[in-house]
GROMACS .gro file of C-alpha atoms in nm:
model
  311
    1MET     CA    1  -3.039  -0.995  -0.582
    2GLN     CA    2  -3.226  -1.046  -0.909
    3PHE     CA    3  -3.308  -0.772  -1.160
    4PRO     CA    4  -3.591  -0.808  -1.411
    5ASP     CA    5  -3.542  -0.715  -1.774
    6ALA     CA    6  -3.624  -0.345  -1.757
    7GLU     CA    7  -3.479  -0.003  -1.828
    8PRO     CA    8  -3.203   0.122  -1.596
    9VAL     CA    9  -3.332   0.324  -1.302
   10VAL     CA   10  -3.135   0.637  -1.396
   11ARG     CA   11  -2.906   0.799  -1.650
   12LEU     CA   12  -2.567   0.871  -1.494
   13ARG     CA   13  -2.389   1.179  -1.632
   14SER     CA   14  -2.045   1.149  -1.471
   15LEU     CA   15  -1.842   1.032  -1.174
   16ARG     CA   16  -1.861   1.323  -0.934
   17SER     CA   17  -1.647   1.232  -0.632
   18VAL     CA   18  -1.514   0.952  -0.415
   19GLY     CA   19  -1.521   0.928  -0.037
   20LEU     CA   20  -1.232   0.753   0.138
   21ARG     CA   21  -1.202   0.628   0.494
   22THR     CA   22  -0.843   0.667   0.612
   23GLU     CA   23  -0.651   0.546   0.915
   24ARG     CA   24  -0.422   0.852   0.902
   25PHE     CA   25  -0.651   1.143   0.830
   26ALA     CA   26  -0.422   1.433   0.924
   27GLU     CA   27  -0.129   1.304   0.717
   28ALA     CA   28  -0.355   1.210   0.426
   29ALA     CA   29  -0.524   1.552   0.419
   30GLU     CA   30  -0.183   1.721   0.412
   31PHE     CA   31  -0.062   1.488   0.134
   32TYR     CA   32  -0.360   1.550  -0.095
   33ARG     CA   33  -0.340   1.924  -0.028
   34GLU     CA   34   0.033   1.998  -0.032
   35ILE     CA   35   0.176   1.726  -0.259
   36TRP     CA   36  -0.102   1.573  -0.470
   37GLY     CA   37  -0.225   1.919  -0.568
   38LEU     CA   38  -0.589   1.940  -0.457
   39THR     CA   39  -0.750   2.246  -0.299
   40PRO     CA   40  -0.939   2.223   0.033
   41VAL     CA   41  -1.303   2.329   0.012
   42GLU     CA   42  -1.376   2.269   0.379
   43THR     CA   43  -1.197   2.093   0.663
   44ASP     CA   44  -1.334   1.955   0.989
   45ARG     CA   45  -1.157   1.791   1.282
   46ASP     CA   46  -1.170   1.447   1.122
   47ALA     CA   47  -1.292   1.516   0.766
   48ALA     CA   48  -1.182   1.715   0.461
   49TRP     CA   49  -1.333   1.792   0.121
   50LEU     CA   50  -1.090   1.874  -0.162
   51ARG     CA   51  -1.144   1.984  -0.521
   52GLY     CA   52  -0.953   1.974  -0.846
   53THR     CA   53  -0.939   2.247  -1.107
   54GLY     CA   54  -1.265   2.138  -1.275
   55SER     CA   55  -1.623   2.238  -1.208
   56GLU     CA   56  -1.708   1.984  -0.934
   57HIS     CA   57  -1.754   2.124  -0.583
   58HIS     CA   58  -1.517   1.854  -0.450
   59ILE     CA   59  -1.371   1.536  -0.594
   60VAL     CA   60  -1.254   1.356  -0.281
   61GLU     CA   61  -1.383   1.340   0.075
   62LEU     CA   62  -1.147   1.209   0.343
   63ARG     CA   63  -1.269   1.082   0.680
   64GLN     CA   64  -1.084   0.946   0.980
   65ALA     CA   65  -1.161   0.578   1.035
   66GLU     CA   66  -1.027   0.276   1.220
   67GLN     CA   67  -0.955   0.105   0.887
   68ASN     CA   68  -0.892   0.220   0.531
   69GLY     CA   69  -1.188   0.175   0.300
   70LEU     CA   70  -1.437   0.323   0.059
   71GLY     CA   71  -1.670   0.586   0.202
   72LYS     CA   72  -1.893   0.635  -0.101
   73ILE     CA   73  -1.902   0.684  -0.477
   74ALA     CA   74  -2.100   0.984  -0.604
   75PHE     CA   75  -2.246   1.011  -0.954
   76ALA     CA   76  -2.400   1.317  -1.118
   77VAL     CA   77  -2.763   1.297  -1.236
   78GLY     CA   78  -2.947   1.559  -1.439
   79THR     CA   79  -3.253   1.671  -1.241
   80PRO     CA   80  -3.442   1.620  -0.912
   81ALA     CA   81  -3.720   1.448  -1.107
   82GLU     CA   82  -3.469   1.187  -1.225
   83ILE     CA   83  -3.353   1.138  -0.866
   84ASP     CA   84  -3.714   1.087  -0.751
   85GLU     CA   85  -3.781   0.835  -1.027
   86ALA     CA   86  -3.458   0.650  -0.948
   87GLY     CA   87  -3.567   0.628  -0.584
   88ARG     CA   88  -3.899   0.471  -0.681
   89ARG     CA   89  -3.734   0.220  -0.913
   90LEU     CA   90  -3.461   0.125  -0.665
   91ALA     CA   91  -3.724   0.066  -0.397
   92ALA     CA   92  -3.922  -0.154  -0.636
   93LEU     CA   93  -3.609  -0.362  -0.697
   94GLY     CA   94  -3.550  -0.401  -0.323
   95VAL     CA   95  -3.221  -0.209  -0.326
   96PRO     CA   96  -3.153  -0.082   0.030
   97MET     CA   97  -3.140   0.297   0.064
   98LEU     CA   98  -2.964   0.498   0.333
   99ALA     CA   99  -3.113   0.828   0.218
  100GLU     CA  100  -3.443   0.868   0.033
  101PRO     CA  101  -3.465   1.130  -0.244
  102GLY     CA  102  -3.440   1.479  -0.101
  103PRO     CA  103  -3.202   1.763  -0.009
  104LEU     CA  104  -2.859   1.628   0.090
  105ASP     CA  105  -2.732   1.741   0.429
  106GLN     CA  106  -2.365   1.757   0.334
  107ILE     CA  107  -2.086   1.987   0.223
  108GLY     CA  108  -2.183   2.112  -0.123
  109GLY     CA  109  -2.552   2.041  -0.066
  110GLY     CA  110  -2.750   1.917  -0.362
  111TYR     CA  111  -3.054   1.697  -0.412
  112GLY     CA  112  -3.006   1.323  -0.417
  113LEU     CA  113  -3.029   0.979  -0.265
  114ARG     CA  114  -2.794   0.712  -0.133
  115PHE     CA  115  -2.822   0.336  -0.171
  116VAL     CA  116  -2.613   0.027  -0.106
  117ASP     CA  117  -2.492  -0.197  -0.386
  118PRO     CA  118  -2.487  -0.580  -0.352
  119GLU     CA  119  -2.137  -0.582  -0.196
  120GLY     CA  120  -2.214  -0.313   0.061
  121ARG     CA  121  -2.071  -0.007  -0.116
  122LEU     CA  122  -2.246   0.324  -0.057
  123VAL     CA  123  -2.348   0.495  -0.384
  124GLU     CA  124  -2.481   0.850  -0.406
  125LEU     CA  125  -2.681   1.001  -0.694
  126SER     CA  126  -2.699   1.380  -0.687
  127CYS     CA  127  -2.785   1.694  -0.879
  128ASN     CA  128  -2.804   2.068  -0.805
  129VAL     CA  129  -2.479   2.062  -0.608
  130GLU     CA  130  -2.330   2.402  -0.520
  131ALA     CA  131  -2.144   2.561  -0.810
  132VAL     CA  132  -1.776   2.650  -0.806
  133VAL     CA  133  -1.571   2.840  -1.063
  134ALA     CA  134  -1.332   2.621  -1.262
  135GLN     CA  135  -0.970   2.702  -1.170
  136ASP     CA  136  -0.819   2.715  -1.521
  137PRO     CA  137  -0.826   2.335  -1.566
  138GLY     CA  138  -0.589   2.355  -1.864
  139GLY     CA  139  -0.347   2.592  -1.695
  140LEU     CA  140   0.022   2.555  -1.618
  141PRO     CA  141   0.017   2.401  -1.266
  142ALA     CA  142   0.029   2.020  -1.260
  143VAL     CA  143  -0.299   1.981  -1.071
  144PRO     CA  144  -0.569   1.712  -1.118
  145ARG     CA  145  -0.882   1.827  -1.297
  146LYS     CA  146  -1.126   1.562  -1.174
  147VAL     CA  147  -1.162   1.206  -1.052
  148ALA     CA  148  -1.103   0.999  -1.364
  149HIS     CA  149  -1.207   0.659  -1.228
  150VAL     CA  150  -1.216   0.432  -0.928
  151VAL     CA  151  -1.120   0.065  -0.942
  152LEU     CA  152  -1.304  -0.163  -0.702
  153ASN     CA  153  -1.204  -0.511  -0.593
  154THR     CA  154  -1.499  -0.750  -0.610
  155VAL     CA  155  -1.561  -1.110  -0.508
  156ASP     CA  156  -1.800  -1.160  -0.802
  157ILE     CA  157  -1.715  -0.958  -1.112
  158ASP     CA  158  -2.015  -1.086  -1.309
  159ALA     CA  159  -2.264  -0.988  -1.038
  160ALA     CA  160  -2.100  -0.647  -0.998
  161CYS     CA  161  -2.118  -0.582  -1.372
  162GLU     CA  162  -2.480  -0.698  -1.385
  163PHE     CA  163  -2.585  -0.453  -1.113
  164TYR     CA  164  -2.399  -0.152  -1.254
  165THR     CA  165  -2.510  -0.215  -1.613
  166ARG     CA  166  -2.869  -0.334  -1.568
  167VAL     CA  167  -2.962  -0.112  -1.273
  168LEU     CA  168  -2.745   0.196  -1.331
  169GLY     CA  169  -2.722   0.180  -1.708
  170MET     CA  170  -2.342   0.170  -1.735
  171ARG     CA  171  -2.179   0.010  -2.038
  172ILE     CA  172  -1.883  -0.228  -2.045
  173SER     CA  173  -1.612  -0.077  -2.265
  174ASP     CA  174  -1.354  -0.357  -2.243
  175TRP     CA  175  -1.243  -0.662  -2.046
  176SER     CA  176  -0.897  -0.757  -1.929
  177GLU     CA  177  -0.954  -1.131  -1.972
  178HIS     CA  178  -1.211  -1.222  -1.704
  179GLN     CA  179  -1.009  -1.040  -1.437
  180MET     CA  180  -1.111  -0.677  -1.493
  181ALA     CA  181  -1.411  -0.503  -1.648
  182PHE     CA  182  -1.407  -0.135  -1.750
  183LEU     CA  183  -1.741   0.048  -1.731
  184ARG     CA  184  -1.843   0.388  -1.865
  185CYS     CA  185  -2.136   0.625  -1.814
  186ASN     CA  186  -2.029   0.892  -2.064
  187SER     CA  187  -1.766   0.924  -2.337
  188ASP     CA  188  -1.472   0.844  -2.104
  189HIS     CA  189  -1.362   0.483  -2.162
  190HIS     CA  190  -1.422   0.400  -1.796
  191VAL     CA  191  -1.520   0.573  -1.473
  192ILE     CA  192  -1.552   0.248  -1.278
  193ALA     CA  193  -1.355  -0.074  -1.315
  194PHE     CA  194  -1.407  -0.398  -1.128
  195ASN     CA  195  -1.119  -0.630  -1.043
  196GLN     CA  196  -1.188  -0.991  -0.943
  197ALA     CA  197  -1.035  -1.041  -0.600
  198ARG     CA  198  -1.049  -1.238  -0.277
  199TRP     CA  199  -1.242  -0.966  -0.095
  200THR     CA  200  -1.436  -0.645  -0.151
  201SER     CA  201  -1.221  -0.332  -0.118
  202VAL     CA  202  -1.110  -0.018  -0.296
  203ASN     CA  203  -0.822  -0.089  -0.534
  204HIS     CA  204  -0.728   0.267  -0.629
  205VAL     CA  205  -0.861   0.610  -0.724
  206ALA     CA  206  -0.735   0.781  -1.040
  207TYR     CA  207  -0.715   1.157  -1.085
  208GLU     CA  208  -0.711   1.308  -1.434
  209MET     CA  209  -0.436   1.546  -1.538
  210PRO     CA  210  -0.516   1.788  -1.825
  211SER     CA  211  -0.234   1.657  -2.049
  212MET     CA  212   0.062   1.422  -2.061
  213ASP     CA  213   0.288   1.716  -1.978
  214HIS     CA  214   0.086   1.788  -1.661
  215PHE     CA  215   0.095   1.414  -1.586
  216MET     CA  216   0.476   1.399  -1.604
  217ARG     CA  217   0.527   1.722  -1.409
  218GLY     CA  218   0.295   1.590  -1.138
  219ILE     CA  219   0.510   1.278  -1.109
  220GLY     CA  220   0.813   1.504  -1.087
  221ARG     CA  221   0.661   1.700  -0.800
  222LEU     CA  222   0.603   1.380  -0.602
  223LYS     CA  223   0.959   1.263  -0.670
  224HIS     CA  224   1.093   1.596  -0.546
  225ASN     CA  225   0.900   1.527  -0.226
  226GLY     CA  226   1.067   1.188  -0.190
  227ILE     CA  227   0.767   0.986  -0.312
  228THR     CA  228   0.833   0.735  -0.590
  229PRO     CA  229   0.571   0.547  -0.793
  230LEU     CA  230   0.448   0.206  -0.688
  231TRP     CA  231   0.404   0.137  -1.061
  232GLY     CA  232   0.464   0.355  -1.364
  233PRO     CA  233   0.480   0.575  -1.554
  234GLY     CA  234   0.332   0.385  -1.846
  235ARG     CA  235   0.033   0.366  -2.079
  236HIS     CA  236  -0.237   0.103  -2.036
  237GLY     CA  237  -0.390  -0.102  -2.316
  238PRO     CA  238  -0.758  -0.091  -2.208
  239GLY     CA  239  -0.851   0.277  -2.204
  240SER     CA  240  -0.514   0.382  -2.353
  241ASN     CA  241  -0.462   0.613  -2.053
  242THR     CA  242  -0.128   0.703  -1.900
  243PHE     CA  243  -0.070   0.580  -1.546
  244SER     CA  244   0.150   0.628  -1.245
  245TYR     CA  245   0.041   0.480  -0.912
  246PHE     CA  246   0.141   0.602  -0.566
  247ALA     CA  247   0.052   0.519  -0.205
  248ASP     CA  248  -0.083   0.794   0.019
  249PRO     CA  249   0.026   0.813   0.385
  250ALA     CA  250  -0.239   0.559   0.492
  251GLY     CA  251  -0.145   0.317   0.215
  252LEU     CA  252  -0.444   0.388  -0.012
  253VAL     CA  253  -0.345   0.388  -0.379
  254CYS     CA  254  -0.387   0.703  -0.588
  255GLU     CA  255  -0.307   0.740  -0.956
  256TYR     CA  256  -0.223   1.024  -1.191
  257THR     CA  257  -0.364   0.961  -1.539
  258SER     CA  258  -0.431   1.143  -1.866
  259ASP     CA  259  -0.542   1.087  -2.225
  260VAL     CA  260  -0.813   0.830  -2.157
  261ALA     CA  261  -0.977   0.694  -2.471
  262GLN     CA  262  -1.304   0.860  -2.575
  263VAL     CA  263  -1.590   0.633  -2.678
  264GLU     CA  264  -1.816   0.697  -2.975
  265GLU     CA  265  -2.122   0.497  -2.871
  266ASP     CA  266  -2.236   0.391  -3.218
  267ALA     CA  267  -1.889   0.280  -3.326
  268TRP     CA  268  -1.723   0.135  -3.015
  269LEU     CA  269  -1.672  -0.242  -2.993
  270CYS     CA  270  -1.596  -0.405  -2.659
  271ARG     CA  271  -1.273  -0.608  -2.666
  272VAL     CA  272  -1.109  -0.865  -2.441
  273TRP     CA  273  -0.746  -0.779  -2.370
  274ARG     CA  274  -0.495  -1.047  -2.273
  275ARG     CA  275  -0.312  -0.980  -1.948
  276THR     CA  276   0.037  -0.945  -2.086
  277ALA     CA  277   0.314  -0.700  -2.002
  278GLU     CA  278   0.300  -0.530  -2.343
  279LEU     CA  279  -0.077  -0.475  -2.317
  280SER     CA  280  -0.074  -0.368  -1.951
  281ASP     CA  281   0.189  -0.106  -2.041
  282GLN     CA  282   0.212  -0.020  -2.411
  283TRP     CA  283   0.518   0.200  -2.354
  284GLY     CA  284   0.714  -0.081  -2.192
  285THR     CA  285   0.850   0.161  -1.930
  286ALA     CA  286   0.677   0.035  -1.614
  287GLY     CA  287   0.712  -0.342  -1.628
  288PRO     CA  288   0.466  -0.558  -1.434
  289PRO     CA  289   0.336  -0.429  -1.099
  290SER     CA  290   0.552  -0.535  -0.806
  291LYS     CA  291   0.434  -0.747  -0.513
  292ASP     CA  292   0.427  -0.429  -0.304
  293ALA     CA  293   0.205  -0.252  -0.560
  294ARG     CA  294  -0.030  -0.550  -0.574
  295ALA     CA  295  -0.047  -0.566  -0.195
  296HIS     CA  296  -0.145  -0.200  -0.174
  297MET     CA  297  -0.408  -0.241  -0.446
  298ALA     CA  298  -0.558  -0.543  -0.270
  299GLY     CA  299  -0.661  -0.314   0.016
  300LYS     CA  300  -0.824  -0.444   0.332
  301PRO     CA  301  -1.151  -0.642   0.340
  302ASP     CA  302  -1.431  -0.385   0.349
  303ALA     CA  303  -1.780  -0.499   0.449
  304GLY     CA  304  -1.921  -0.149   0.409
  305TYR     CA  305  -2.299  -0.162   0.460
  306ARG     CA  306  -2.333  -0.529   0.373
  307GLU     CA  307  -2.557  -0.594   0.672
  308LEU     CA  308  -2.827  -0.389   0.497
  309VAL     CA  309  -2.794  -0.604   0.186
  310ARG     CA  310  -2.836  -0.921   0.395
  311ALA     CA  311  -3.138  -0.773   0.571
   0.00000   0.00000   0.00000
C-alpha cells in the first residue's frame, strides 16, 4: 500500500479504548473487574465493556473468541466533520473500511468510522461518545485511570510506522534500536508502540495508574490475589514510565504503568535507545524479561481482517 506525500487524513486526540478477543471470557471479565480494578459499564453473555476512573465511557472491550487476539483500537477525534473528511481521504487512499462515517451502533454510541490497517488490524475513529462522570481519577483506590498504550507485534516495523505516521499523523517519539518504535498522538510519549516480530499479534495493553504509589499498591493487590508479575516492577528508558507486566486468565499480557514522559513538541528530539538491561529498566529491579514473559508477549498469529487488505 503506497501513500502519496500529503497531509494526514485526521488529527488523533487520544487513545480511547482497546478491544480484546479472549479464549476465556468469563474468567477474564472477572479478573479485570475484581482484581485489575476496572468497573463494568455493560455486560453481555459473551462480551463486557469496562471503564477506568477517567472520562472515557470504557477503556477495554472483552469478547469471547476461539483464539486470543486484538479486537480493535479506538482513537478519539474532535468532530463529526473531521470523521467525514477522514472517511473521504481514507477511501481515496484505498484503505478498506468496515464502517463508513456515521452513527456507531455500539455500547457508548458516538459518531465514527472503522478501517483496516495494512496488517489487518481494525481501527476505529470516533467522537461524540456518551459522557460519563470521572470517578475521582486521583483518589485513594489503586485503580487504572485510562489505557496508556498498546504494543503491537508487527512483521514490518517500517511499513507499520509509515502508515500510522503518514496516514494517521502520529509522531515517532523514540526507537529501541530497530526493534521497537514508540508513537504518540498527544503529549504522552507513546500511545502505540510497534515491536518487530515473526507474526502480527497484540503484545500487551498498558493501563495508567494516577501515581507511582497507586502503581505499587495495584501490584500489591495482585500479589495478595496470588498473581505475580511476569516482569517488573521497573522503570523503562524510552518513555521513562514505570512498568509491571501480568498475564490475564487467557494469557493476554496487561501492564500497570505510571509517570510516562510528556512531550513538548517544539523541543522533543527522537532518540535511538540501545537494548541493554540498564536502559530497559533504569531502576535495575526487574532484570531482563524471562522466556515465559517473552512467550506471552509474542501472542498468537492474528490475521485480523487481512483478507480485506489483500482484496
